[in-house]
Amino acid sequence: MKRRPDTALTLGSTLVLALLAAPGPAQAAVRAQLGDHGDYSRLVLSVPKGVEPVAVVDGCVLRIAVADPLRWPLASLRDSFSRRLSDFVTADGGRSLTATVPCGARVASFMERRNLIVDVGGPPVPGVKPGAPGDGAVEGTPDAVVAVAPPEAGAIGVAKVVEALNPIGTANAAPVTLAPQEQSPLPPGERENPPLPVVASLEGEVRDSIQQTLRQLERMPERPTKPVPQTAEPPKPPAPPPIGAMDLAGWAGDDFNRTREALQRALDTAQGRARVEAQIALVRFLLARAMDEEGRAALETAASLSPAPDQRYALRILGDAFRALDREDAPDDNLFVQLPAGAMPDHHVWRGVALAPTRWAAAKEGLPIALRRLLDYPADLRSRLLTTLAAAADEAGDSAALNLIVLEMITVDSKGMADGRLDYFRGRLAELKATPGTALDAALERYDAAAALRRGPFARRAEVRAIELRRGLGRLDEDGAIKALEVLRFAWRGDDVETDALAALGGAYARSGRTDAALDIFGLLGRRFGATARGRDALAAGRTLLAAVLDRLEQSPPGGLYALALQARHGRLVTLVDGQSGSLRLRLATLLLRDGYGLEATRILHALTEGATGPRRAELGATLARSLIDGGREGEALDVLARTGGSALEPALAERRALLRADALLGDGDTVRALDALRGLGGAEAARLRAEGLFAAGEWRAARSAFAELAATGAEPTADDLALQGLSAYLAGDADASRGFGEAQRARLAGTRWAGLLDALAPPPADGPLRAESVERDLAAATALDRLARGWRKSP
């Protein structure tokens, strides 16, 4: 017997299968807008109805969280540039969106209907209340000015008349309070003074008296007007007193241990101001002995003892001397730099040492005076200061100054520089003096003498330089140089010389084609030495290595991945290594554009443009606009050109920016404004843009003539120019021109993307009737060709 199926069970199973087969609810999409304003950046997120996002700032990260997963527009957010919002990432399965903001930035968020608006401002200014005028708020209204109506013409005040007749009586008269007149309900221009009842005889006497008084006043000499009292200017702070002479030999003493014990005893027994003076004496002793670490600690101890103003000034001078000894990068607030040196030899010494690492041209102004004064300095301090001056002269390539410094080293410090320092700088001097045709054996001899000591950083630095010099002279191949540098690097791991060895090794890797190894060395320099006391030397070495890597990449064929790898892996280090001019980052951006990585290139160009000023900003803005136009972002290019323009630009740069603006307007579809922007511009590029604009506007005859005249400018027409010229002739209905164009230019278009254009534009045969099928086929081909032509205009 057959079993009947359960109807309820069957229906329930069907519903369950239908529910399981149905797709889950799709994640709602979020729309975003990102833009920069003067004092803040604004992010606007349009969320679905019922979603309540929450914005939270945690350190340097902005997090926007929702209850259910959403589809965030990461592509559009990452393509948009913002100075204060970057690195957008989703997390928690789509339940949150994070972005990097400046540390300490002021962030405000609020909901407006279904839009979450997040404003990110700059960090707060210390000591300024938010909203105050110094914090970017609107300035307060100025003090009210009370307007005083001028006296009517010809009217003389009664008080002046009485004063002229009887000044003594006027001075002794008691003041009289007059009742105010009743205010007239009429407007001020229509008010009239009510007539006063006056006796006729009295009126005549008063009139005669007034006229006589006026004649006396006319004969009196004019009184000089009193000057308007000026608001007293705040007194300027007094200029700091000049820096006196330094008795560094006396501060150091004859015997180190005995002098230090005496200073310590005096410090233990002194109290009050004498204790501060004893601490200052200890600081002077440490400076004369070139003990910078102990000296900085002693300065902090002296500052905690509540020194008097004159003692604080003495401690500041000593502190600036220690900063110069430590080769500080920013010497502008150093007293030795701020105050005029005059005829004080010690001032010339410390001013030159403070300026030497960064501004050698200003540092060497007082070099002869400084070198004479250094003869009387203690040996340890003199060796340190001469080394700083020699290294700066060597980096600047100033052979004359380096020669003077080396001569003093030989004269007074030949025994104290037994660590290879003297031989190293003598080798550097021999290299600087060598001409292209002169042998460098003398420099190699000095480097080998320094390297033979096998101790000290200068001995190892001389060995690195000797390897590089032998490779340049052809006495050592790249493989031999790499082996020697690798041995030196690992044998002296952790020493100061490792930065030079790493840079030289990375350069050898780059020259030999091992770009991956060179990039690894570049990253190692930044990771290991970027935050240490020798970070400046490491960054200088990294700058040399980065230049070598870029030289190699510029010689390689386009389309590689190394430029992208350099930016993706070490972009922050590249920014840190590069100087204020941004030349290395500009070279990297050019390589990225060449290899087709426009997004990364535009980010670099954006940062460079925002940090530049004047003509440099206008030039970088033009480069950025060109990259944006090539990437199909003409609207952003127009905005960049508007923000980076200025007056007094060079004619060539101004014309280049005008052509870019016309190109961006043409790509943005604004043909009329593009043609207007091209007025008055000559040259091949302007003629080509003008012809393309006429073609886009549908002016076929004018476009055909413009493309035909392009060759008259001296430029070689491209395949695109020829193709658009032929299309213009065809669309203008000029069959003869189309036929002549095809016969003359068929060979020029062969092998290009326009090779089939002439066959498509060829007229139908004259014999035989036309079939409906062939006409439809020709129309379909023409439509497809028009669609292809529109798409090809912006493709390479």
Short mmCIF file of N, CA, C and O in Angstrom, two decimals, residues 463-559:
data_model
loop_
_atom_site.label_atom_id
_atom_site.label_comp_id
_atom_site.label_asym_id
_atom_site.label_seq_id
_atom_site.Cartn_x
_atom_site.Cartn_y
_atom_site.Cartn_z
N GLU A 463 89.08 53.65 5.01
CA GLU A 463 89.06 52.40 4.27
C GLU A 463 87.89 52.35 3.29
O GLU A 463 88.03 51.89 2.16
N VAL A 464 86.72 52.84 3.72
CA VAL A 464 85.57 52.90 2.82
C VAL A 464 85.88 53.78 1.62
O VAL A 464 85.60 53.43 0.46
N ARG A 465 86.50 54.94 1.90
CA ARG A 465 86.79 55.86 0.80
C ARG A 465 87.84 55.29 -0.16
O ARG A 465 87.78 55.50 -1.37
N ALA A 466 88.79 54.53 0.39
CA ALA A 466 89.80 53.91 -0.46
C ALA A 466 89.17 52.87 -1.40
O ALA A 466 89.54 52.77 -2.58
N ILE A 467 88.20 52.11 -0.88
CA ILE A 467 87.51 51.13 -1.74
C ILE A 467 86.77 51.84 -2.86
O ILE A 467 86.84 51.45 -4.03
N GLU A 468 86.07 52.91 -2.52
CA GLU A 468 85.34 53.66 -3.54
C GLU A 468 86.28 54.27 -4.57
O GLU A 468 85.98 54.29 -5.77
N LEU A 469 87.41 54.78 -4.12
CA LEU A 469 88.35 55.42 -5.03
C LEU A 469 88.97 54.40 -5.97
O LEU A 469 89.13 54.65 -7.18
N ARG A 470 89.33 53.22 -5.46
CA ARG A 470 89.91 52.18 -6.32
C ARG A 470 88.87 51.69 -7.34
O ARG A 470 89.23 51.39 -8.49
N ARG A 471 87.61 51.61 -6.93
CA ARG A 471 86.58 51.21 -7.89
C ARG A 471 86.43 52.26 -8.99
O ARG A 471 86.30 51.94 -10.17
N GLY A 472 86.47 53.56 -8.60
CA GLY A 472 86.36 54.61 -9.61
C GLY A 472 87.54 54.65 -10.55
O GLY A 472 87.39 55.03 -11.72
N LEU A 473 88.71 54.28 -10.09
CA LEU A 473 89.91 54.26 -10.93
C LEU A 473 90.03 53.00 -11.77
O LEU A 473 90.98 52.87 -12.56
N GLY A 474 89.10 52.05 -11.60
CA GLY A 474 89.16 50.82 -12.37
C GLY A 474 90.08 49.77 -11.79
O GLY A 474 90.34 48.75 -12.45
N ARG A 475 90.61 49.99 -10.57
CA ARG A 475 91.51 49.01 -9.96
C ARG A 475 90.76 47.96 -9.15
O ARG A 475 91.36 47.05 -8.59
N LEU A 476 89.43 48.10 -9.09
CA LEU A 476 88.61 47.16 -8.34
C LEU A 476 87.25 47.11 -9.03
O LEU A 476 86.64 48.16 -9.30
N ASP A 477 86.76 45.89 -9.34
CA ASP A 477 85.47 45.78 -10.01
C ASP A 477 84.34 45.85 -8.98
O ASP A 477 84.58 45.92 -7.76
N GLU A 478 83.11 45.83 -9.47
CA GLU A 478 81.96 45.98 -8.57
C GLU A 478 81.85 44.81 -7.60
O GLU A 478 81.56 45.01 -6.42
N ASP A 479 82.09 43.59 -8.08
CA ASP A 479 82.00 42.43 -7.18
C ASP A 479 83.05 42.50 -6.08
O ASP A 479 82.78 42.21 -4.91
N GLY A 480 84.27 42.93 -6.45
CA GLY A 480 85.30 43.07 -5.43
C GLY A 480 84.98 44.16 -4.43
O GLY A 480 85.23 44.03 -3.22
N ALA A 481 84.41 45.27 -4.92
CA ALA A 481 84.02 46.35 -4.00
C ALA A 481 82.93 45.90 -3.07
O ALA A 481 82.94 46.22 -1.86
N ILE A 482 81.95 45.15 -3.57
CA ILE A 482 80.85 44.66 -2.72
C ILE A 482 81.39 43.73 -1.64
O ILE A 482 81.01 43.82 -0.46
N LYS A 483 82.30 42.82 -2.00
CA LYS A 483 82.86 41.90 -1.01
C LYS A 483 83.63 42.66 0.07
O LYS A 483 83.49 42.39 1.27
N ALA A 484 84.44 43.64 -0.35
CA ALA A 484 85.22 44.39 0.63
C ALA A 484 84.32 45.21 1.55
O ALA A 484 84.56 45.29 2.77
N LEU A 485 83.28 45.82 1.02
CA LEU A 485 82.37 46.62 1.83
C LEU A 485 81.55 45.75 2.78
O LEU A 485 81.27 46.14 3.91
N GLU A 486 81.15 44.56 2.33
CA GLU A 486 80.41 43.66 3.21
C GLU A 486 81.28 43.20 4.37
O GLU A 486 80.82 43.12 5.52
N VAL A 487 82.54 42.90 4.09
CA VAL A 487 83.45 42.51 5.17
C VAL A 487 83.62 43.65 6.17
O VAL A 487 83.57 43.45 7.39
N LEU A 488 83.78 44.86 5.67
CA LEU A 488 83.96 46.01 6.55
C LEU A 488 82.69 46.29 7.35
O LEU A 488 82.75 46.61 8.53
N ARG A 489 81.55 46.14 6.72
CA ARG A 489 80.30 46.42 7.41
C ARG A 489 80.08 45.48 8.59
O ARG A 489 79.74 45.89 9.70
N PHE A 490 80.29 44.18 8.38
CA PHE A 490 80.03 43.23 9.45
C PHE A 490 81.17 43.19 10.46
O PHE A 490 80.96 42.83 11.62
N ALA A 491 82.37 43.54 10.05
CA ALA A 491 83.48 43.55 11.01
C ALA A 491 83.35 44.70 11.98
O ALA A 491 83.79 44.60 13.13
N TRP A 492 82.75 45.81 11.57
CA TRP A 492 82.62 46.99 12.43
C TRP A 492 81.16 47.31 12.68
O TRP A 492 80.77 48.46 12.71
N ARG A 493 80.36 46.31 12.86
CA ARG A 493 78.93 46.52 13.05
C ARG A 493 78.68 47.33 14.32
O ARG A 493 79.16 46.99 15.40
N GLY A 494 77.90 48.40 14.19
CA GLY A 494 77.56 49.23 15.34
C GLY A 494 78.42 50.45 15.47
O GLY A 494 78.11 51.34 16.25
N ASP A 495 79.52 50.55 14.74
CA ASP A 495 80.38 51.72 14.82
C ASP A 495 79.81 52.84 13.96
O ASP A 495 78.92 52.63 13.13
N ASP A 496 80.34 54.06 14.16
CA ASP A 496 79.89 55.19 13.35
C ASP A 496 80.16 54.97 11.87
O ASP A 496 79.46 55.52 11.01
N VAL A 497 81.17 54.21 11.55
CA VAL A 497 81.53 54.02 10.16
C VAL A 497 80.51 53.15 9.42
O VAL A 497 80.50 53.11 8.20
N GLU A 498 79.63 52.48 10.14
CA GLU A 498 78.69 51.60 9.47
C GLU A 498 77.76 52.36 8.54
O GLU A 498 77.32 51.85 7.52
N THR A 499 77.42 53.60 8.87
CA THR A 499 76.55 54.38 7.99
C THR A 499 77.22 54.61 6.65
O THR A 499 76.61 54.43 5.59
N ASP A 500 78.50 54.98 6.64
CA ASP A 500 79.21 55.18 5.39
C ASP A 500 79.36 53.86 4.62
O ASP A 500 79.22 53.82 3.39
N ALA A 501 79.66 52.79 5.36
CA ALA A 501 79.82 51.50 4.70
C ALA A 501 78.50 51.04 4.08
O ALA A 501 78.48 50.50 2.97
N LEU A 502 77.38 51.24 4.80
CA LEU A 502 76.09 50.84 4.26
C LEU A 502 75.74 51.65 3.01
O LEU A 502 75.23 51.11 2.02
N ALA A 503 75.98 52.95 3.05
CA ALA A 503 75.68 53.78 1.88
C ALA A 503 76.52 53.37 0.68
O ALA A 503 76.01 53.26 -0.44
N ALA A 504 77.80 53.14 0.91
CA ALA A 504 78.66 52.72 -0.20
C ALA A 504 78.25 51.34 -0.72
O ALA A 504 78.24 51.10 -1.94
N LEU A 505 77.89 50.44 0.19
CA LEU A 505 77.47 49.11 -0.24
C LEU A 505 76.16 49.18 -1.02
O LEU A 505 76.00 48.51 -2.06
N GLY A 506 75.21 50.01 -0.55
CA GLY A 506 73.96 50.15 -1.29
C GLY A 506 74.18 50.76 -2.66
O GLY A 506 73.53 50.36 -3.64
N GLY A 507 75.09 51.74 -2.76
CA GLY A 507 75.39 52.30 -4.07
C GLY A 507 76.00 51.27 -5.02
O GLY A 507 75.69 51.25 -6.22
N ALA A 508 76.87 50.40 -4.49
CA ALA A 508 77.45 49.34 -5.32
C ALA A 508 76.38 48.36 -5.78
O ALA A 508 76.38 47.91 -6.93
N TYR A 509 75.42 48.04 -4.88
CA TYR A 509 74.31 47.17 -5.27
C TYR A 509 73.50 47.81 -6.40
O TYR A 509 73.09 47.14 -7.37
N ALA A 510 73.22 49.11 -6.27
CA ALA A 510 72.42 49.80 -7.29
C ALA A 510 73.14 49.83 -8.63
O ALA A 510 72.53 49.60 -9.69
N ARG A 511 74.44 50.09 -8.62
CA ARG A 511 75.18 50.15 -9.88
C ARG A 511 75.28 48.79 -10.56
O ARG A 511 75.32 48.70 -11.78
N SER A 512 75.32 47.73 -9.75
CA SER A 512 75.45 46.40 -10.32
C SER A 512 74.09 45.80 -10.70
O SER A 512 74.04 44.65 -11.14
N GLY A 513 72.99 46.55 -10.54
CA GLY A 513 71.68 46.06 -10.93
C GLY A 513 70.92 45.33 -9.85
O GLY A 513 69.81 44.85 -10.10
N ARG A 514 71.46 45.23 -8.67
CA ARG A 514 70.78 44.54 -7.56
C ARG A 514 69.95 45.57 -6.78
O ARG A 514 70.25 45.94 -5.65
N THR A 515 68.87 46.02 -7.41
CA THR A 515 68.07 47.10 -6.84
C THR A 515 67.37 46.67 -5.56
O THR A 515 67.18 47.46 -4.64
N ASP A 516 66.92 45.41 -5.50
CA ASP A 516 66.26 44.93 -4.28
C ASP A 516 67.19 45.05 -3.08
O ASP A 516 66.79 45.49 -2.00
N ALA A 517 68.44 44.63 -3.25
CA ALA A 517 69.40 44.71 -2.14
C ALA A 517 69.68 46.18 -1.78
O ALA A 517 69.83 46.52 -0.60
N ALA A 518 69.73 47.06 -2.78
CA ALA A 518 69.95 48.47 -2.50
C ALA A 518 68.80 49.06 -1.71
O ALA A 518 69.01 49.85 -0.77
N LEU A 519 67.57 48.69 -2.05
CA LEU A 519 66.41 49.18 -1.29
C LEU A 519 66.41 48.64 0.14
O LEU A 519 66.02 49.35 1.08
N ASP A 520 66.84 47.41 0.32
CA ASP A 520 66.94 46.85 1.68
C ASP A 520 67.97 47.62 2.51
O ASP A 520 67.73 47.91 3.69
N ILE A 521 69.09 47.97 1.91
CA ILE A 521 70.10 48.75 2.63
C ILE A 521 69.55 50.12 2.98
O ILE A 521 69.78 50.65 4.07
N PHE A 522 68.80 50.73 2.06
CA PHE A 522 68.21 52.05 2.31
C PHE A 522 67.24 51.99 3.50
O PHE A 522 67.25 52.86 4.37
N GLY A 523 66.41 50.97 3.54
CA GLY A 523 65.51 50.82 4.68
C GLY A 523 66.24 50.55 5.97
O GLY A 523 65.84 51.02 7.05
N LEU A 524 67.33 49.80 5.91
CA LEU A 524 68.12 49.52 7.11
C LEU A 524 68.74 50.79 7.68
O LEU A 524 68.80 50.98 8.89
N LEU A 525 69.20 51.67 6.81
CA LEU A 525 69.75 52.95 7.29
C LEU A 525 68.71 53.72 8.09
O LEU A 525 69.01 54.27 9.16
N GLY A 526 67.49 53.79 7.58
CA GLY A 526 66.46 54.54 8.28
C GLY A 526 66.02 53.89 9.57
O GLY A 526 65.81 54.56 10.58
N ARG A 527 65.89 52.57 9.58
CA ARG A 527 65.42 51.88 10.78
C ARG A 527 66.45 51.90 11.90
O ARG A 527 66.12 52.04 13.07
N ARG A 528 67.70 51.75 11.56
CA ARG A 528 68.72 51.59 12.60
C ARG A 528 69.24 52.91 13.14
O ARG A 528 69.54 53.02 14.32
N PHE A 529 69.35 53.91 12.26
CA PHE A 529 70.05 55.12 12.67
C PHE A 529 69.20 56.37 12.61
O PHE A 529 69.67 57.45 12.90
N GLY A 530 67.93 56.25 12.20
CA GLY A 530 67.13 57.44 12.00
C GLY A 530 66.85 58.22 13.27
O GLY A 530 66.61 59.42 13.23
N ALA A 531 66.85 57.56 14.44
CA ALA A 531 66.49 58.23 15.69
C ALA A 531 67.62 58.27 16.69
O ALA A 531 67.40 58.43 17.88
N THR A 532 68.85 58.13 16.25
CA THR A 532 69.98 58.12 17.16
C THR A 532 70.76 59.42 17.03
O THR A 532 70.45 60.28 16.21
N ALA A 533 71.80 59.56 17.86
CA ALA A 533 72.61 60.78 17.81
C ALA A 533 73.34 60.92 16.49
O ALA A 533 73.64 62.02 16.05
N ARG A 534 73.62 59.81 15.85
CA ARG A 534 74.30 59.87 14.55
C ARG A 534 73.29 59.83 13.40
O ARG A 534 73.62 59.48 12.28
N GLY A 535 72.03 60.18 13.72
CA GLY A 535 70.99 60.13 12.70
C GLY A 535 71.27 61.06 11.54
O GLY A 535 70.95 60.74 10.40
N ARG A 536 71.85 62.23 11.81
CA ARG A 536 72.12 63.17 10.73
C ARG A 536 73.12 62.58 9.73
O ARG A 536 72.94 62.69 8.51
N ASP A 537 74.16 61.94 10.22
CA ASP A 537 75.12 61.31 9.32
C ASP A 537 74.48 60.17 8.54
O ASP A 537 74.75 59.99 7.35
N ALA A 538 73.58 59.42 9.20
CA ALA A 538 72.91 58.32 8.52
C ALA A 538 71.98 58.85 7.44
O ALA A 538 71.89 58.27 6.35
N LEU A 539 71.29 59.94 7.71
CA LEU A 539 70.40 60.51 6.70
C LEU A 539 71.19 61.06 5.52
O LEU A 539 70.76 60.98 4.37
N ALA A 540 72.34 61.66 5.81
CA ALA A 540 73.20 62.13 4.71
C ALA A 540 73.67 60.95 3.86
O ALA A 540 73.67 61.02 2.62
N ALA A 541 74.05 59.86 4.53
CA ALA A 541 74.44 58.66 3.77
C ALA A 541 73.26 58.09 3.00
O ALA A 541 73.39 57.66 1.85
N GLY A 542 72.07 58.12 3.61
CA GLY A 542 70.87 57.65 2.91
C GLY A 542 70.52 58.52 1.72
O GLY A 542 70.02 58.02 0.70
N ARG A 543 70.78 59.82 1.82
CA ARG A 543 70.53 60.70 0.68
C ARG A 543 71.42 60.33 -0.50
O ARG A 543 70.97 60.30 -1.65
N THR A 544 72.68 60.02 -0.20
CA THR A 544 73.59 59.60 -1.27
C THR A 544 73.13 58.29 -1.90
O THR A 544 73.15 58.12 -3.13
N LEU A 545 72.71 57.35 -1.05
CA LEU A 545 72.25 56.06 -1.56
C LEU A 545 70.97 56.22 -2.37
O LEU A 545 70.80 55.59 -3.43
N LEU A 546 70.04 57.05 -1.91
CA LEU A 546 68.79 57.26 -2.65
C LEU A 546 69.07 57.86 -4.02
O LEU A 546 68.43 57.49 -5.02
N ALA A 547 70.00 58.79 -4.09
CA ALA A 547 70.35 59.37 -5.38
C ALA A 547 70.92 58.30 -6.32
O ALA A 547 70.61 58.28 -7.52
N ALA A 548 71.74 57.38 -5.78
CA ALA A 548 72.28 56.31 -6.61
C ALA A 548 71.18 55.38 -7.11
O ALA A 548 71.20 54.93 -8.27
N VAL A 549 70.21 55.07 -6.24
CA VAL A 549 69.11 54.20 -6.66
C VAL A 549 68.27 54.88 -7.75
O VAL A 549 67.88 54.25 -8.75
N LEU A 550 67.99 56.17 -7.59
CA LEU A 550 67.21 56.89 -8.60
C LEU A 550 67.97 56.98 -9.92
O LEU A 550 67.36 56.91 -10.99
N ASP A 551 69.29 57.14 -9.85
CA ASP A 551 70.09 57.14 -11.09
C ASP A 551 69.92 55.81 -11.84
O ASP A 551 69.78 55.79 -13.06
N ARG A 552 69.94 54.73 -11.08
CA ARG A 552 69.79 53.41 -11.71
C ARG A 552 68.39 53.25 -12.30
O ARG A 552 68.24 52.74 -13.42
N LEU A 553 67.36 53.68 -11.59
CA LEU A 553 65.99 53.52 -12.08
C LEU A 553 65.73 54.39 -13.30
O LEU A 553 64.97 54.01 -14.19
N GLU A 554 66.35 55.57 -13.36
CA GLU A 554 66.17 56.43 -14.53
C GLU A 554 66.80 55.84 -15.78
O GLU A 554 66.36 56.16 -16.89
N GLN A 555 67.80 55.01 -15.61
CA GLN A 555 68.44 54.36 -16.75
C GLN A 555 67.74 53.09 -17.18
O GLN A 555 68.01 52.57 -18.26
N SER A 556 66.86 52.56 -16.33
CA SER A 556 66.16 51.32 -16.65
C SER A 556 64.98 51.61 -17.56
O SER A 556 64.47 52.73 -17.62
N PRO A 557 64.50 50.60 -18.32
CA PRO A 557 63.34 50.82 -19.21
C PRO A 557 62.07 51.08 -18.41
O PRO A 557 61.95 50.65 -17.26
N PRO A 558 61.09 51.79 -19.00
CA PRO A 558 59.85 52.09 -18.27
C PRO A 558 59.05 50.82 -17.98
O PRO A 558 59.22 49.78 -18.61
N GLY A 559 58.16 50.94 -17.01
CA GLY A 559 57.26 49.85 -16.69
C GLY A 559 57.69 48.96 -15.56
O GLY A 559 57.02 47.96 -15.27
#
